PDB file of C-alpha atoms in Angstrom:
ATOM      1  CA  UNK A   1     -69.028 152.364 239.794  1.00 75.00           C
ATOM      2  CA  UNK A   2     -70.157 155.751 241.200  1.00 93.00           C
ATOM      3  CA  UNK A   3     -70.879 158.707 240.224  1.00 93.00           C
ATOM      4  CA  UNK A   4     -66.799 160.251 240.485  1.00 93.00           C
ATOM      5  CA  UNK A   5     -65.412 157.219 238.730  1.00 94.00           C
ATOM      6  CA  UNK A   6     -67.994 157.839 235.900  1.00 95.00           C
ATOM      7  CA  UNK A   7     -67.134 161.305 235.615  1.00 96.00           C
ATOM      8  CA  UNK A   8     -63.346 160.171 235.925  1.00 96.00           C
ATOM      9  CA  UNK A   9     -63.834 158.027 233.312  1.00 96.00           C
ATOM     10  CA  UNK A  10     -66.055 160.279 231.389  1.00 96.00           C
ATOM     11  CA  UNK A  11     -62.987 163.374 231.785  1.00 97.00           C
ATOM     12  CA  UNK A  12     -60.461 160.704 230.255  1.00 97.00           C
ATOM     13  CA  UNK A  13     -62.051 159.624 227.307  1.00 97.00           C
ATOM     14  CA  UNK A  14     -63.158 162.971 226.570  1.00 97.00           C
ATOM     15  CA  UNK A  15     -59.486 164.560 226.856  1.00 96.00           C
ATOM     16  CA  UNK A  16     -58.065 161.256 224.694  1.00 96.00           C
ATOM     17  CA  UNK A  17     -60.618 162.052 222.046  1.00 97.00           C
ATOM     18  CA  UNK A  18     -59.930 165.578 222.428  1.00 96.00           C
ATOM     19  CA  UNK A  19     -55.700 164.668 221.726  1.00 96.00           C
ATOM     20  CA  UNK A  20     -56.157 162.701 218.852  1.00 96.00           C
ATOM     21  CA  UNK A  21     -58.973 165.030 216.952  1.00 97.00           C
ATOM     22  CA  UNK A  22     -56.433 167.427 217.512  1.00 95.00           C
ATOM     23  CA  UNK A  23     -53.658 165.810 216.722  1.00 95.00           C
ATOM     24  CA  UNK A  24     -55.281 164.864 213.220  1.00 96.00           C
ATOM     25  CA  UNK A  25     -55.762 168.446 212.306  1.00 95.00           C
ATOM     26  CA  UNK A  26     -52.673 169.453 212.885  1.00 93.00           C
ATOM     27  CA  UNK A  27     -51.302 167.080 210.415  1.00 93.00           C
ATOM     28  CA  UNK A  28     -54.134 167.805 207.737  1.00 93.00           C
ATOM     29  CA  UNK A  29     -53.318 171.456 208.482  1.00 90.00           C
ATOM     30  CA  UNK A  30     -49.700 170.839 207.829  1.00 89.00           C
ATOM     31  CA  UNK A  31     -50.025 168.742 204.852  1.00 90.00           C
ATOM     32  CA  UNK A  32     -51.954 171.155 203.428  1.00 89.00           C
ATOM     33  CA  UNK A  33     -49.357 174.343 203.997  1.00 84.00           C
ATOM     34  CA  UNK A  34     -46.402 171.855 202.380  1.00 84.00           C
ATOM     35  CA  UNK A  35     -48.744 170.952 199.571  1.00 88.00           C
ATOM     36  CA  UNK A  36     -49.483 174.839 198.777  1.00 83.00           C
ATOM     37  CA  UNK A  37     -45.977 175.557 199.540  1.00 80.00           C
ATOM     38  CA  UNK A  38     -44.698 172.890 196.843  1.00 83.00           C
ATOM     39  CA  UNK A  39     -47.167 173.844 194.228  1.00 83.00           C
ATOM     40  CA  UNK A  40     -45.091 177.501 194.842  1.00 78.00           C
ATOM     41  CA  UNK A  41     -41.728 175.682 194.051  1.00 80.00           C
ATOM     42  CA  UNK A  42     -42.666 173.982 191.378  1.00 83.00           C
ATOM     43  CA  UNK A  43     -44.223 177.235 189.785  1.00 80.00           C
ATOM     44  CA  UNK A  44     -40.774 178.860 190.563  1.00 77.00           C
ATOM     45  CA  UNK A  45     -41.887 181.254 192.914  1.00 73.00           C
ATOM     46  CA  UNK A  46     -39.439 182.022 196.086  1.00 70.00           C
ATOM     47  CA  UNK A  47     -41.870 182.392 198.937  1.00 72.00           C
ATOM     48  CA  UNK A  48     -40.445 183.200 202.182  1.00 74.00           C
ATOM     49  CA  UNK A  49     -42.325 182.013 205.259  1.00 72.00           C
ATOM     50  CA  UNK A  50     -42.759 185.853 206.316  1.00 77.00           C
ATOM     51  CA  UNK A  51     -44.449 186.977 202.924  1.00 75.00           C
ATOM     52  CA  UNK A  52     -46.660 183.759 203.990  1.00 73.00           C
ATOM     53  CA  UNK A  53     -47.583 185.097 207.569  1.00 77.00           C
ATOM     54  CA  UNK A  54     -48.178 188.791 205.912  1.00 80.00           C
ATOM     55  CA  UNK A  55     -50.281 187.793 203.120  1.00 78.00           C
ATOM     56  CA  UNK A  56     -52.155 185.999 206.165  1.00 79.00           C
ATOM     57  CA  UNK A  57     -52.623 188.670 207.889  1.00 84.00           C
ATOM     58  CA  UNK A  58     -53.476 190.795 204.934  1.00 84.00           C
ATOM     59  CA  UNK A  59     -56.085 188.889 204.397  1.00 81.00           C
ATOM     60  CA  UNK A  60     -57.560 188.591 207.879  1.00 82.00           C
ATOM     61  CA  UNK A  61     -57.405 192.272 208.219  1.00 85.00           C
ATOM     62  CA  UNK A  62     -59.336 192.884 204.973  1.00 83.00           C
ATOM     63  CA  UNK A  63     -61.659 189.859 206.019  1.00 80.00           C
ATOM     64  CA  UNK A  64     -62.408 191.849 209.128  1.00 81.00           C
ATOM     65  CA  UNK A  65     -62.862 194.951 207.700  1.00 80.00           C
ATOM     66  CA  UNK A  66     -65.666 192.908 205.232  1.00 75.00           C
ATOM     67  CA  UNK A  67     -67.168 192.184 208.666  1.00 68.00           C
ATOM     68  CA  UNK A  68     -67.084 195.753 209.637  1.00 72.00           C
ATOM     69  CA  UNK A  69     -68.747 197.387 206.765  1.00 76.00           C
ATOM     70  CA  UNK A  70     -71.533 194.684 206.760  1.00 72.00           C
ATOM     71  CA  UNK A  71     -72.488 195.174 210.036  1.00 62.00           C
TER      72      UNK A  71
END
């Protein structure tokens, strides 16, 4: 082999590794929002998938600001 099939080869494995670590966070990353989203359910709280995404951004912004004041 020379050097372009080794860097061929070395481009696919790289990008098939890179699909499946990826593809296995997604899923923990979604398991993990239906598991906290459950746990609201069954404490009989209504969340809405917007109060979700503000309370997320809430909390980045105040994160952030942490950041700011520190540095």
């Amino acid at each position: 082999m020379n050097f372009v099939q080794y860097m061929l080869a070395f481009l696919v494995l790289y990008l098939c590794a890179y699909a499946l670590i990826n593809r296995v966070c997604q899923c923990i990353e979604h398991c993990a929002t239906a598991r906290a989203y459950s746990k609201f359910r069954e404490n009989g709280v209504l969340v809405k998938m917007d109060d979700v995404e503000a309370g997320i951004m809430k909390s980045k912004k105040e994160k952030n600001n942490v950041k700011e004041t520190v540095s």
